[in-house]
Amino acid sequence: MNWLKKHWGWILVCILASLPLVNLLEMLSFNFEDNTYAFLLFDDYEYPPHIADQMDFDSMPGIKYASQVTGEWAIRFLLAILMCTPLRILFGWTCSLYTRQAIGITTGVYALLHFLLFVTYEGVLATFSEPELIIGFLACIIVFFLMITSNKRSMKWLKKTWKKVHRLSYFAGILALIHVILMKEDWVLYASILGVGFLLRYKPIRSKIEQVRVKKAKTKN
Ligand code: HEM
């Protein structure tokens, strides 16, 4: 029971991270027989009737749907990791190293899947055809680098530089947001969360909030 109390954070992240993948795997089949077709085959995604009514189409290629879903989850987990410190400032909630590692690795996996799915249906060179894709690519490289250094061995190896390097996650968050804005996808919620996060980290605001929290805790005792 004690073990579960200590480790529930990363277990929850792993469960949450696997749900969208299970959904996507249901749409996927493997082609072992016919070399003239792609190896990975996605079923088309059928829009729910109320959305299909508003649009001219009732389905979209499954691979495009998978690319959208993985992009959405990549930015959600990226924002989740960037919100660990603001949540600690605001409510005193701490996020264990294991939980942060699990969120970081999940962000990397989803960003990589999002990119690989794009490359599968558009080709590698298409990545460098538009500024918004290049910006997404830069975010993806940073997130990937952070993912492979999210372990104790890298922490030991990079020492003080580890913290500095991992501050690049803020930059990745900004690049990912610019990418989504330029792709003309829904970005307001993501921008608001990122904005509030940055505001709470701003030293004068941060120390004010922390003072209030300490005062409240003292009066409680
Ligand atoms: C950390 C890196 C990245 C994040 C967090 C990210 C996130 C997102 C998000 C949230 C969307 C909107 C999805 C929707 O609701 O439709 C999106 C769309 C898109 N992204 Fe990314 N992205 C990243 C990197 C990339 C890269 C490297 C590429 C390709 C070179 C790319 C290509 C696209 C494309 C083509 C769309 C339009 C929707 C689609 O058809 O998939 N993204 N991205």
Short mmCIF file of C-alpha atoms and ligand atoms in Angstrom, two decimals:
data_model
loop_
_atom_site.label_atom_id
_atom_site.label_comp_id
_atom_site.label_asym_id
_atom_site.label_seq_id
_atom_site.Cartn_x
_atom_site.Cartn_y
_atom_site.Cartn_z
CA MET A 1 0.00 0.00 0.00
CA ASN A 2 2.89 2.33 0.88
CA TRP A 3 4.46 1.56 -2.49
CA LEU A 4 1.24 2.57 -4.29
CA LYS A 5 1.03 5.81 -2.29
CA LYS A 6 4.56 6.69 -3.40
CA HIS A 7 4.22 5.68 -7.04
CA TRP A 8 0.59 6.49 -7.98
CA GLY A 9 1.67 9.57 -10.02
CA TRP A 10 3.68 7.83 -12.70
CA ILE A 11 1.31 4.84 -12.76
CA LEU A 12 -1.56 7.24 -13.53
CA VAL A 13 0.54 8.91 -16.27
CA CYS A 14 1.28 5.48 -17.84
CA ILE A 15 -2.43 4.53 -17.81
CA LEU A 16 -3.46 7.90 -19.28
CA ALA A 17 -0.69 7.70 -21.88
CA SER A 18 -1.71 4.25 -23.10
CA LEU A 19 -5.46 4.94 -23.56
CA PRO A 20 -5.18 7.00 -26.81
CA LEU A 21 -2.67 4.46 -28.17
CA VAL A 22 -5.08 1.57 -27.56
CA ASN A 23 -7.72 3.52 -29.48
CA LEU A 24 -5.31 4.13 -32.40
CA LEU A 25 -4.11 0.51 -32.44
CA GLU A 26 -7.72 -0.59 -33.01
CA MET A 27 -7.63 1.34 -36.32
CA LEU A 28 -4.32 -0.20 -37.39
CA SER A 29 -3.59 -3.40 -39.29
CA PHE A 30 -0.36 -4.83 -40.69
CA ASN A 31 0.12 -5.87 -44.28
CA PHE A 32 2.50 -8.86 -44.43
CA GLU A 33 1.29 -10.15 -47.82
CA ASP A 34 1.24 -7.50 -50.55
CA ASN A 35 4.51 -5.57 -51.12
CA THR A 36 2.78 -3.05 -53.38
CA TYR A 37 0.80 -1.67 -50.40
CA ALA A 38 2.10 0.06 -47.27
CA PHE A 39 3.01 -2.15 -44.30
CA LEU A 40 0.88 -0.11 -41.87
CA LEU A 41 -2.77 0.22 -42.86
CA PHE A 42 -5.15 2.56 -41.02
CA ASP A 43 -8.94 2.29 -41.20
CA ASP A 44 -10.64 5.56 -42.13
CA TYR A 45 -11.85 7.61 -39.19
CA GLU A 46 -15.63 8.08 -39.25
CA TYR A 47 -16.75 11.48 -37.91
CA PRO A 48 -19.54 11.40 -35.32
CA PRO A 49 -22.89 12.11 -37.11
CA HIS A 50 -23.33 15.64 -35.64
CA ILE A 51 -19.90 16.69 -36.98
CA ALA A 52 -20.35 14.89 -40.31
CA ASP A 53 -23.61 16.85 -40.77
CA GLN A 54 -21.74 20.16 -40.49
CA MET A 55 -19.01 19.10 -42.93
CA ASP A 56 -19.01 17.81 -46.47
CA PHE A 57 -17.18 14.61 -45.48
CA ASP A 58 -18.15 11.79 -43.15
CA SER A 59 -14.65 10.32 -42.79
CA MET A 60 -10.95 11.17 -43.00
CA PRO A 61 -7.88 8.99 -43.68
CA GLY A 62 -7.02 7.10 -40.49
CA ILE A 63 -3.33 8.06 -40.69
CA LYS A 64 -4.23 11.78 -40.72
CA TYR A 65 -6.53 11.24 -37.76
CA ALA A 66 -3.74 9.37 -35.92
CA SER A 67 -1.35 12.25 -36.65
CA GLN A 68 -3.83 14.77 -35.20
CA VAL A 69 -4.49 12.70 -32.08
CA THR A 70 -0.78 12.14 -31.36
CA GLY A 71 -0.07 15.90 -31.89
CA GLU A 72 -2.84 16.81 -29.42
CA TRP A 73 -1.51 14.39 -26.78
CA ALA A 74 2.07 15.54 -27.34
CA ILE A 75 1.17 19.14 -26.51
CA ARG A 76 -1.08 18.11 -23.58
CA PHE A 77 1.72 16.15 -21.92
CA LEU A 78 4.24 18.90 -22.74
CA LEU A 79 1.99 21.44 -21.01
CA ALA A 80 1.48 19.02 -18.10
CA ILE A 81 5.23 18.87 -17.47
CA LEU A 82 5.53 22.65 -17.75
CA MET A 83 2.70 23.04 -15.20
CA CYS A 84 4.42 20.98 -12.45
CA THR A 85 6.25 24.02 -11.01
CA PRO A 86 3.30 26.48 -11.32
CA LEU A 87 1.06 23.95 -9.50
CA ARG A 88 3.65 23.63 -6.75
CA ILE A 89 3.79 27.44 -6.42
CA LEU A 90 -0.01 27.76 -6.37
CA PHE A 91 -1.11 24.79 -4.24
CA GLY A 92 2.12 23.32 -2.86
CA TRP A 93 1.49 20.10 -4.82
CA THR A 94 4.76 18.33 -5.53
CA CYS A 95 5.35 16.10 -8.49
CA SER A 96 7.85 13.26 -7.90
CA LEU A 97 10.87 12.80 -10.16
CA TYR A 98 9.38 9.51 -11.44
CA THR A 99 6.12 11.24 -12.37
CA ARG A 100 7.96 14.05 -14.19
CA GLN A 101 10.09 11.47 -16.00
CA ALA A 102 6.99 9.53 -17.04
CA ILE A 103 5.32 12.71 -18.38
CA GLY A 104 8.54 13.72 -20.20
CA ILE A 105 8.95 10.32 -21.84
CA THR A 106 5.26 10.24 -22.85
CA THR A 107 5.61 13.71 -24.44
CA GLY A 108 8.60 12.48 -26.44
CA VAL A 109 6.84 9.30 -27.58
CA TYR A 110 3.72 11.18 -28.76
CA ALA A 111 5.75 13.94 -30.49
CA LEU A 112 7.81 11.28 -32.27
CA LEU A 113 4.72 9.31 -33.33
CA HIS A 114 3.08 12.55 -34.57
CA PHE A 115 6.17 13.32 -36.66
CA LEU A 116 6.62 9.76 -37.97
CA LEU A 117 2.96 9.54 -39.02
CA PHE A 118 3.32 12.86 -40.85
CA VAL A 119 6.47 11.61 -42.61
CA THR A 120 4.69 8.36 -43.53
CA TYR A 121 1.93 10.12 -45.47
CA GLU A 122 3.78 13.25 -46.67
CA GLY A 123 7.45 12.17 -46.92
CA VAL A 124 10.56 13.44 -45.08
CA LEU A 125 11.21 16.40 -47.39
CA ALA A 126 7.72 17.83 -46.74
CA THR A 127 8.92 18.56 -43.18
CA PHE A 128 11.02 21.43 -44.52
CA SER A 129 8.44 22.82 -46.94
CA GLU A 130 6.62 25.23 -44.56
CA PRO A 131 7.85 27.39 -41.63
CA GLU A 132 5.18 25.94 -39.29
CA LEU A 133 6.45 22.41 -39.97
CA ILE A 134 10.09 23.41 -39.40
CA ILE A 135 9.06 25.02 -36.09
CA GLY A 136 7.23 21.80 -35.11
CA PHE A 137 10.33 19.82 -36.12
CA LEU A 138 12.55 21.95 -33.84
CA ALA A 139 10.12 21.42 -30.95
CA CYS A 140 10.17 17.69 -31.70
CA ILE A 141 14.01 17.54 -31.64
CA ILE A 142 14.11 19.34 -28.26
CA VAL A 143 11.41 17.10 -26.79
CA PHE A 144 13.21 14.00 -28.11
CA PHE A 145 16.52 15.13 -26.59
CA LEU A 146 14.80 15.80 -23.25
CA MET A 147 13.18 12.36 -23.43
CA ILE A 148 16.46 10.49 -23.90
CA THR A 149 18.10 12.46 -21.05
CA SER A 150 15.18 11.95 -18.62
CA ASN A 151 17.00 9.32 -16.54
CA LYS A 152 19.33 9.16 -13.57
CA ARG A 153 22.36 8.16 -15.67
CA SER A 154 22.04 11.33 -17.83
CA MET A 155 21.51 13.43 -14.70
CA LYS A 156 24.79 12.10 -13.29
CA TRP A 157 26.59 12.57 -16.60
CA LEU A 158 25.37 16.12 -17.31
CA LYS A 159 25.53 17.23 -13.61
CA LYS A 160 24.61 20.94 -13.31
CA THR A 161 24.10 21.27 -17.07
CA TRP A 162 21.15 18.82 -16.83
CA LYS A 163 18.91 21.42 -15.21
CA LYS A 164 19.98 24.07 -17.73
CA VAL A 165 19.40 21.71 -20.67
CA HIS A 166 15.98 20.70 -19.33
CA ARG A 167 14.96 24.38 -19.19
CA LEU A 168 14.74 24.02 -22.99
CA SER A 169 11.34 22.46 -22.34
CA TYR A 170 9.93 26.03 -22.00
CA PHE A 171 11.31 26.83 -25.43
CA ALA A 172 9.83 23.59 -26.80
CA GLY A 173 6.45 24.63 -25.32
CA ILE A 174 6.61 28.02 -27.07
CA LEU A 175 7.69 26.46 -30.39
CA ALA A 176 4.91 23.83 -30.18
CA LEU A 177 2.36 26.58 -29.51
CA ILE A 178 3.58 28.67 -32.49
CA HIS A 179 3.39 25.48 -34.61
CA VAL A 180 -0.25 24.89 -33.60
CA ILE A 181 -1.19 28.58 -34.12
CA LEU A 182 0.38 28.64 -37.60
CA MET A 183 -1.33 25.33 -38.48
CA LYS A 184 -4.59 27.19 -37.71
CA GLU A 185 -5.65 24.56 -35.17
CA ASP A 186 -7.35 25.28 -31.79
CA TRP A 187 -4.68 27.02 -29.72
CA VAL A 188 -6.42 29.37 -27.22
CA LEU A 189 -6.58 26.86 -24.34
CA TYR A 190 -2.95 25.78 -24.85
CA ALA A 191 -1.79 29.44 -24.97
CA SER A 192 -3.78 30.29 -21.81
CA ILE A 193 -2.27 27.38 -19.84
CA LEU A 194 1.26 28.23 -21.01
CA GLY A 195 0.68 31.95 -20.27
CA VAL A 196 -0.63 31.30 -16.73
CA GLY A 197 2.33 28.96 -16.14
CA PHE A 198 4.85 31.62 -17.15
CA LEU A 199 3.05 34.28 -15.10
CA LEU A 200 3.15 32.14 -11.94
CA ARG A 201 6.88 31.56 -12.38
CA TYR A 202 7.52 35.31 -12.59
CA LYS A 203 9.54 35.99 -9.41
CA PRO A 204 7.50 38.85 -7.84
CA ILE A 205 4.23 36.94 -8.39
CA ARG A 206 5.75 33.63 -7.29
CA SER A 207 7.14 34.98 -3.99
CA LYS A 208 3.83 36.78 -3.20
CA ILE A 209 1.85 33.55 -3.66
CA GLU A 210 4.37 31.52 -1.66
CA GLN A 211 4.25 34.07 1.20
CA VAL A 212 0.43 33.82 1.31
CA ARG A 213 0.60 30.02 1.34
CA VAL A 214 3.14 29.95 4.17
CA LYS A 215 1.02 32.43 6.19
CA LYS A 216 -2.11 30.30 5.67
CA ALA A 217 -0.28 27.14 6.75
CA LYS A 218 0.99 28.88 9.90
CA THR A 219 -2.48 30.13 10.92
CA LYS A 220 -3.87 26.61 10.36
CA ASN A 221 -1.31 25.16 12.79
C1 HEM B 1 6.75 18.69 -30.03
C2 HEM B 1 6.39 18.71 -31.31
C3 HEM B 1 5.00 18.88 -31.82
C4 HEM B 1 3.82 19.10 -31.14
C5 HEM B 1 3.61 19.22 -29.64
C6 HEM B 1 2.77 19.20 -32.14
C7 HEM B 1 1.44 19.42 -31.86
C8 HEM B 1 0.44 19.54 -32.79
C9 HEM B 1 -0.95 19.77 -32.48
C10 HEM B 1 -1.53 19.94 -31.09
C11 HEM B 1 -1.62 19.81 -33.66
C12 HEM B 1 -3.13 20.03 -33.83
C13 HEM B 1 -3.83 18.68 -33.98
C14 HEM B 1 -5.31 18.81 -34.30
O1 HEM B 1 -6.09 18.99 -33.36
O2 HEM B 1 -5.66 18.75 -35.47
C15 HEM B 1 -0.67 19.61 -34.72
C16 HEM B 1 -0.99 19.58 -36.05
C17 HEM B 1 -0.12 19.25 -37.04
N1 HEM B 1 1.23 18.99 -36.90
FE1 HEM B 1 2.28 19.01 -35.15
N2 HEM B 1 3.33 19.02 -33.39
C18 HEM B 1 4.68 18.83 -33.24
C19 HEM B 1 5.59 18.58 -34.24
C20 HEM B 1 5.26 18.40 -35.58
C21 HEM B 1 6.17 18.01 -36.63
C22 HEM B 1 7.66 17.73 -36.43
C23 HEM B 1 5.44 17.94 -37.78
C24 HEM B 1 5.89 17.56 -39.16
C25 HEM B 1 6.98 17.91 -39.68
C26 HEM B 1 4.08 18.28 -37.49
C27 HEM B 1 3.04 18.32 -38.40
C28 HEM B 1 1.74 18.67 -38.13
C29 HEM B 1 0.67 18.73 -39.11
C30 HEM B 1 0.79 18.45 -40.60
C31 HEM B 1 -0.50 19.10 -38.42
C32 HEM B 1 -1.90 19.33 -39.01
C33 HEM B 1 -2.84 18.27 -38.59
C34 HEM B 1 -2.55 16.94 -39.16
O3 HEM B 1 -2.97 16.68 -40.27
O4 HEM B 1 -1.91 16.13 -38.48
N3 HEM B 1 3.99 18.55 -36.13
N4 HEM B 1 0.58 19.44 -34.16
#
